Coordinates of C-alpha atoms in Angstrom, one line a residue:
X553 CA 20.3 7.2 9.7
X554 CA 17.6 6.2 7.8
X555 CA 14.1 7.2 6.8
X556 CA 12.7 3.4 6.7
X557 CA 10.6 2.9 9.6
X558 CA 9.1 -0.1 8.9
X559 CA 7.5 -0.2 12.6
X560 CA 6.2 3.6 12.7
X561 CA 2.2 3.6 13.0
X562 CA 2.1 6.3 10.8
X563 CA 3.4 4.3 7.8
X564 CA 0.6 1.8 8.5
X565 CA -1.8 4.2 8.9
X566 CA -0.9 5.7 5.5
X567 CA -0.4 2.6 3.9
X568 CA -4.1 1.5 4.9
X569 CA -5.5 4.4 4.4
X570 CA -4.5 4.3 0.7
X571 CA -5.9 1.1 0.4
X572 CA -9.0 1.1 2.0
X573 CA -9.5 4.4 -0.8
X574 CA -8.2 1.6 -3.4
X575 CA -11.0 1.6 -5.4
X576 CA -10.5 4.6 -7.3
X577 CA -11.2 5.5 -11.0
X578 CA -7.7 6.1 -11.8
X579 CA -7.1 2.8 -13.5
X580 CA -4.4 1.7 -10.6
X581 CA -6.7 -0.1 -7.8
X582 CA -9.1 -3.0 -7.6
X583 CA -12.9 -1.6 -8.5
X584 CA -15.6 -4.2 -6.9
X585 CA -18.8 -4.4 -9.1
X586 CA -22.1 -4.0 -7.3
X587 CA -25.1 -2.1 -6.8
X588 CA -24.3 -0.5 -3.4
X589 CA -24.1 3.0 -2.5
X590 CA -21.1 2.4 -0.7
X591 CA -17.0 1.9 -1.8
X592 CA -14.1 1.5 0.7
X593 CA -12.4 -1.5 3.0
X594 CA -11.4 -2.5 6.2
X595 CA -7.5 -3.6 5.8
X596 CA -5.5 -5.9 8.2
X597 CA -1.8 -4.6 7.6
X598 CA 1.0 -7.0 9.2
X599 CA 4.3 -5.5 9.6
X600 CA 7.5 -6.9 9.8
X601 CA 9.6 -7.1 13.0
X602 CA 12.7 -4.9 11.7
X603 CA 15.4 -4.9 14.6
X604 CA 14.5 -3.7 17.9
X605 CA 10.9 -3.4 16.7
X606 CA 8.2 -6.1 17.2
X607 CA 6.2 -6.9 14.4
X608 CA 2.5 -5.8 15.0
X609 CA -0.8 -5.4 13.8
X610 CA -2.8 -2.9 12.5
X611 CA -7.0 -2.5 11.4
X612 CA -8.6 0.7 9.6
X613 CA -11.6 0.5 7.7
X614 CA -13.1 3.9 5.1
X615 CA -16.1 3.9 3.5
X616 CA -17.2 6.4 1.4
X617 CA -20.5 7.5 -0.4
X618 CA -18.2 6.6 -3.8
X619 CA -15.1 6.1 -5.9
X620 CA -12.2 8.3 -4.7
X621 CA -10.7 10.2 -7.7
X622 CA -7.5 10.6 -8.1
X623 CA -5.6 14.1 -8.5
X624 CA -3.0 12.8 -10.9
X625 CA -3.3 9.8 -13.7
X626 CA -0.1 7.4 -14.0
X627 CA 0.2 6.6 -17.8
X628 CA 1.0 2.9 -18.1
X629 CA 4.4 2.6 -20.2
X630 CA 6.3 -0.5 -21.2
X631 CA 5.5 -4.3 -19.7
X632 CA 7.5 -7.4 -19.1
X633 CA 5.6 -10.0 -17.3
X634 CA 3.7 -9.0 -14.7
X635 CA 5.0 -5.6 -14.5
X636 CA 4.6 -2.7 -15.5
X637 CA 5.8 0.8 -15.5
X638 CA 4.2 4.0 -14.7
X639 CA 4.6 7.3 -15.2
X640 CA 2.5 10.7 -13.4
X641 CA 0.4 13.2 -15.4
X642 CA -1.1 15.9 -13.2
X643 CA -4.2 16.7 -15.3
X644 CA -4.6 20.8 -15.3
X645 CA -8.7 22.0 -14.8
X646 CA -8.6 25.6 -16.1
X647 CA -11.9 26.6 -14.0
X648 CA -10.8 25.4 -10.4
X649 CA -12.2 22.4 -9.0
X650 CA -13.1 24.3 -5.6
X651 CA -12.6 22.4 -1.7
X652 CA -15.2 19.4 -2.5
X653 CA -14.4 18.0 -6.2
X654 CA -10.8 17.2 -7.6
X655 CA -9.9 18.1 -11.4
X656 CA -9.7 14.2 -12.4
X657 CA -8.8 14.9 -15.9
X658 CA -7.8 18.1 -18.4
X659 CA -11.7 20.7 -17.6
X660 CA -12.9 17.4 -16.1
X661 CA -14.0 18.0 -11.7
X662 CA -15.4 15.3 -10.4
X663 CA -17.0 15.4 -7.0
X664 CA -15.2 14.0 -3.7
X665 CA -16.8 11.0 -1.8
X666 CA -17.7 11.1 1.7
X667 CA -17.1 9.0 4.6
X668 CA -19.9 7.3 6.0
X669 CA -20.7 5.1 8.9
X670 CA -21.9 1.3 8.1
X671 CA -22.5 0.9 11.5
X672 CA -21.0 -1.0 14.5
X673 CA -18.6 -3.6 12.9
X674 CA -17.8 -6.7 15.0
X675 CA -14.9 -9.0 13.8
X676 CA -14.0 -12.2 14.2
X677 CA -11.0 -13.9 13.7
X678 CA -8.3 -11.5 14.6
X679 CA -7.0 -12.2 17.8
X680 CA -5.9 -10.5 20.4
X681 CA -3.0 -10.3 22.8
X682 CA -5.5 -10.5 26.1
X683 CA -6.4 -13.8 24.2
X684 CA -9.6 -12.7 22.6
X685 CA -11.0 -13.9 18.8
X686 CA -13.3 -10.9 18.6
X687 CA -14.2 -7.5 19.5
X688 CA -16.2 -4.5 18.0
X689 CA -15.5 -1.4 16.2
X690 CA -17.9 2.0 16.3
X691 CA -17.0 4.7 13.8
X692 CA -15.0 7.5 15.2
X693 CA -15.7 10.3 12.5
X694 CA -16.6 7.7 10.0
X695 CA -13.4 5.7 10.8
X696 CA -12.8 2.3 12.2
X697 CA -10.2 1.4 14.1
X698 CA -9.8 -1.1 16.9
X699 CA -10.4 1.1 20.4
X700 CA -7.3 1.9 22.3
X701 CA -7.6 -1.2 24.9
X702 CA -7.4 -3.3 22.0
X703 CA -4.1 -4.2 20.8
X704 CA -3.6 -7.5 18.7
X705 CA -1.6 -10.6 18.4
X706 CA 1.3 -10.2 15.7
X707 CA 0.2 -12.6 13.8
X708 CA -3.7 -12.4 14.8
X709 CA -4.4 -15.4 12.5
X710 CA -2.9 -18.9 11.6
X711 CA -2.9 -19.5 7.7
X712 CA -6.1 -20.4 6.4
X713 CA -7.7 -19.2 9.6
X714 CA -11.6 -17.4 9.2
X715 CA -11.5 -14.1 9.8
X716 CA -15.3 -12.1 9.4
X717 CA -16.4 -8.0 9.7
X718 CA -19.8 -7.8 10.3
X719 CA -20.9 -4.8 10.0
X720 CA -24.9 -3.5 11.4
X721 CA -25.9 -0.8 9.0
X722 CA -26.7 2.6 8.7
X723 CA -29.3 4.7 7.3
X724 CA -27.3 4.3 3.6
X725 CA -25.8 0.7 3.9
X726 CA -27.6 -2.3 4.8
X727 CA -26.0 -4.7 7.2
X728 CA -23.3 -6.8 5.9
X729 CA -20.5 -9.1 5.9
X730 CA -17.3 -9.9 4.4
X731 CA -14.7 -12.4 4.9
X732 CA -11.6 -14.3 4.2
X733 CA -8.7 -16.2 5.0
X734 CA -5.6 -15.8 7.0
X735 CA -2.5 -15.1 5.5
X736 CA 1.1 -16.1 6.7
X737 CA 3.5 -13.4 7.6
X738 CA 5.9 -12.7 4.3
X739 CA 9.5 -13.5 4.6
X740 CA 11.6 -12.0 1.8
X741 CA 14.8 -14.1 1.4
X742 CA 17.1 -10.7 1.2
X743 CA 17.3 -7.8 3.3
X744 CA 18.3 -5.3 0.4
X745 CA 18.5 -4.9 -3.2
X746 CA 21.5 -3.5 -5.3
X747 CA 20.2 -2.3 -8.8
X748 CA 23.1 -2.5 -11.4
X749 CA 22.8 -1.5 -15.1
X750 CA 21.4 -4.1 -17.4
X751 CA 20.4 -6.7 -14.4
X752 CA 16.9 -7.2 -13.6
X753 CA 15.7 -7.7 -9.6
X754 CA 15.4 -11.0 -8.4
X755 CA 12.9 -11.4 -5.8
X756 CA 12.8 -14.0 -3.4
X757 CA 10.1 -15.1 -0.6
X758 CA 9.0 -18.1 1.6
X759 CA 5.6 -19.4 -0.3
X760 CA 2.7 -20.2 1.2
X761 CA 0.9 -23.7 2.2
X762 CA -1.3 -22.6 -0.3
X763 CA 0.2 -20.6 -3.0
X764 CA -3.0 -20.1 -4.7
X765 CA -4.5 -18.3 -1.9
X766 CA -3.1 -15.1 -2.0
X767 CA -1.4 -12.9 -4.8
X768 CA 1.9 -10.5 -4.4
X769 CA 1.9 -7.0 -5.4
X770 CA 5.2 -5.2 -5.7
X771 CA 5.9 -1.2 -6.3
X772 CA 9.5 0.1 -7.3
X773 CA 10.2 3.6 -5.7
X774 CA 13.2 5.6 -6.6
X775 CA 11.7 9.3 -6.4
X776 CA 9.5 9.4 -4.3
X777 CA 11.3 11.8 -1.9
X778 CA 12.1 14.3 -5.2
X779 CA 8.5 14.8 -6.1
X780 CA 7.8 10.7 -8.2
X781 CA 9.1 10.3 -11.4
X782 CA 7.7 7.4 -11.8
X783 CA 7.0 3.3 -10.2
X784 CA 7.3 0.0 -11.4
X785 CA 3.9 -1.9 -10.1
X786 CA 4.0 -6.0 -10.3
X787 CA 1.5 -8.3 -9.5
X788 CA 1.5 -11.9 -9.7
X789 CA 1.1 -15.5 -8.0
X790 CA 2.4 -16.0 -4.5
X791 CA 4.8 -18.3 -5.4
X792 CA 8.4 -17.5 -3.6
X793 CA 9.7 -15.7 -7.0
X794 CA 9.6 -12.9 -9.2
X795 CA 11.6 -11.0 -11.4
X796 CA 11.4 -7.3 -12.8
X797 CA 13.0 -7.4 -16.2
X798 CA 16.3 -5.1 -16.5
X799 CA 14.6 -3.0 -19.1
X800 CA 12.2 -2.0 -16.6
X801 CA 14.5 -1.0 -14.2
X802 CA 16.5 0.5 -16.3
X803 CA 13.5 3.0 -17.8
X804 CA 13.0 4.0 -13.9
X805 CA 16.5 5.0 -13.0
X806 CA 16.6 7.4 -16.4
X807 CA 13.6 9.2 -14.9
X808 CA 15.3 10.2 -12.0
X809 CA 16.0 9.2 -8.3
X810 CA 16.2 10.7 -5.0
X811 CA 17.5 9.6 -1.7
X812 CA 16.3 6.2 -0.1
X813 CA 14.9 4.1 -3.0
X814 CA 13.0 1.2 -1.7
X815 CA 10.6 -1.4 -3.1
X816 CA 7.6 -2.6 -1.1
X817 CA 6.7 -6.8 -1.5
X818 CA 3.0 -7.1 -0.1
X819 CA 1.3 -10.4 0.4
X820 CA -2.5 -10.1 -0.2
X821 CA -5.8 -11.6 -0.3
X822 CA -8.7 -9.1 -0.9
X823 CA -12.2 -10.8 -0.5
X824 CA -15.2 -8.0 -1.7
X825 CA -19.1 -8.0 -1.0
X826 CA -20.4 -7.0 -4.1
X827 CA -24.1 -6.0 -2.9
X828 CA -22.3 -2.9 -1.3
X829 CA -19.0 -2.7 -2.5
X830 CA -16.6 -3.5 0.4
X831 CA -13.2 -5.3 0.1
X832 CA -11.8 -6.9 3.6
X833 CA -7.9 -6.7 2.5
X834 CA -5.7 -8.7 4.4
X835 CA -1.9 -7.7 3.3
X836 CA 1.6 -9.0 5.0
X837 CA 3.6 -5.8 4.0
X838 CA 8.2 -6.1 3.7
X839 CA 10.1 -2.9 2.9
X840 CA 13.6 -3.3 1.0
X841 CA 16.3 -0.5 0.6
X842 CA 17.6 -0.6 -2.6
X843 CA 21.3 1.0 -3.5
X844 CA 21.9 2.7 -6.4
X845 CA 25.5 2.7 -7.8
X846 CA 26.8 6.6 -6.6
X847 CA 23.5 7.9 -5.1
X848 CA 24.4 8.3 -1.4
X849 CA 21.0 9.2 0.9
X850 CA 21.1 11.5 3.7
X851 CA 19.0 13.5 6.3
X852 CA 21.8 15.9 7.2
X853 CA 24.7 17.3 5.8
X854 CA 27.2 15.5 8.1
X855 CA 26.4 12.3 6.3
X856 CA 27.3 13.2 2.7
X857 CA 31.4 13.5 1.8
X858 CA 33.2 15.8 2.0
X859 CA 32.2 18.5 -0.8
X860 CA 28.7 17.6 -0.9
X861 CA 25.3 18.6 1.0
X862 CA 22.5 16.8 1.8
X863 CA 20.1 17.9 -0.9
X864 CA 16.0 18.7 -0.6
X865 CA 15.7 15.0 -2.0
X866 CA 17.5 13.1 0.5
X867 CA 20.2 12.5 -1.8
X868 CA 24.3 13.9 -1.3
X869 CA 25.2 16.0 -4.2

């Protein structure tokens, strides 16, 4: 059994929910410049078929009154190329923060945004499996999200293909719109990754028509299930390869691992509005297992050896 479920909604709605909050002080996102009362983005997340389950596509959009801080501050370590390594610090606010701020640094609150509506949004460009190029979005609680009769094409776009979010306005945002181009589904070349001492990872991927249309961003996980000790973040052309130096790698196993390492490849274009400080992101996401010489993960104790339980961490020990 495994806890990759590349297909589950809920991943996708985590996953865009953390980007439309990308733009965060913490150093880690993309910050648009701009004089606009407004930060957030509406995120078009394509997720790979993986077995039984058809690929499909998802669409959430947050804005907020401002920047979302971040509770904890990853402390950029060593580099090689285009990646680097991070590691957490939890920043400790001796007078508590209280329900609406979040201590962003040591005696340092700073207040939580709110969500707010921009409006109906009508797009363009993503189509849908009834046939149709368009259809509107109304904020459900300051969240946008194609209604339920709405299900789209996997992909909704050809590469290169206009696709537009028009948004109306509110009382705080002006109308607006932002667009971009269509991305092609990514197609990593390998279906898992074995990490071995001293060897760097070797990623692989079928480029683009038009390499320089789109960027990939990759993230190294091997704790997240323990409570992270840490991630290796890359970012570079969209070229078919890249490669995460052995020294890297090496750092991130010595900070510890827990069950069901993976690395995440993401193809992405992000287009912003500057007057108001929205980002359409549109992002072809792959998920890769990666094994780790002698950790064995595990959701129950039946799949470890003989001797050893399945541990809090997903891991046998």
């Amino acid at each position: 059994m495994s806890l990759f479920r590349y297909g589950s909604p809920v991943l996708v709605f985590s996953l865009a929910l953390l980007a439309a909050s990308c733009m965060d002080d913490s150093g880690g996102g993309k910050t648009p410049t701009g004089n606009g009362p407004s930060f957030g983005s509406f995120q078009v997340s394509l997720v790979e078929p993986t077995g039984t389950t058809q690929g499909f596509t998802s669409v959430l959009g947050l804005i907020n009154t401002g920047p979302t801080p971040s509770s904890f501050i990853w402390e950029e370590g060593a580099k090689s190329g285009s990646c680097r390594i991070f590691t957490p610090r939890v920043p400790f606010c001796e007078t508590t923060c209280g329900s609406d701020a979040i201590c962003v640094e040591n005696n340092t609150c700073r207040d939580s945004p709110t969500p707010i509506s921009v409006g109906k949004v009508s797009v363009n460009g993503l189509k849908t499996k009834a046939g149709a190029a368009s259809f509107n979005m109304d904020p459900i609680r300051n969240l946008y999200q194609p209604a339920g009769g709405v299900i789209l094409a996997f992909p909704p776009f050809a590469e290169g293909d206009a696709v537009t979010f028009t948004a109306g306005g509110d009382t705080s945002v002006a109308a607006f719109t932002v667009s971009a181009k269509g991305i092609a589904p990514l197609a990593a070349l390998k279906d898992s990754f074995a990490l071995a001492d001293g060897k760097p990872i070797e990623l692989e991927w079928t480029p683009p028509k038009d390499p320089g249309a789109s960027f990939v961003s990759v993230l190294v996980d091997l704790s997240h299930h323990g409570g992270t000790k840490g991630k290796i973040e890359c970012e570079g052309p969209d070229n078919g390869k890249l490669e995460i130096a052995a020294v890297l790698v090496d750092q991130l196993k010595a900070l510890g691992v827990s069950g069901f390492p993976k690395i995440e490849i993401s193809r992405k274009v992000i287009s912003t509005n500057a007057d108001v400080n929205v980002s359409l992101v549109l992002e072809s996401l792959v998920t890769r297992p990666l094994a780790i010489p002698g950790l064995i993960s595990c959701i129950e104790n039946v799949e470890c050896p003989d001797g050893l339980t399945c541990q809090k961490d997903f891991r046998c020990k």
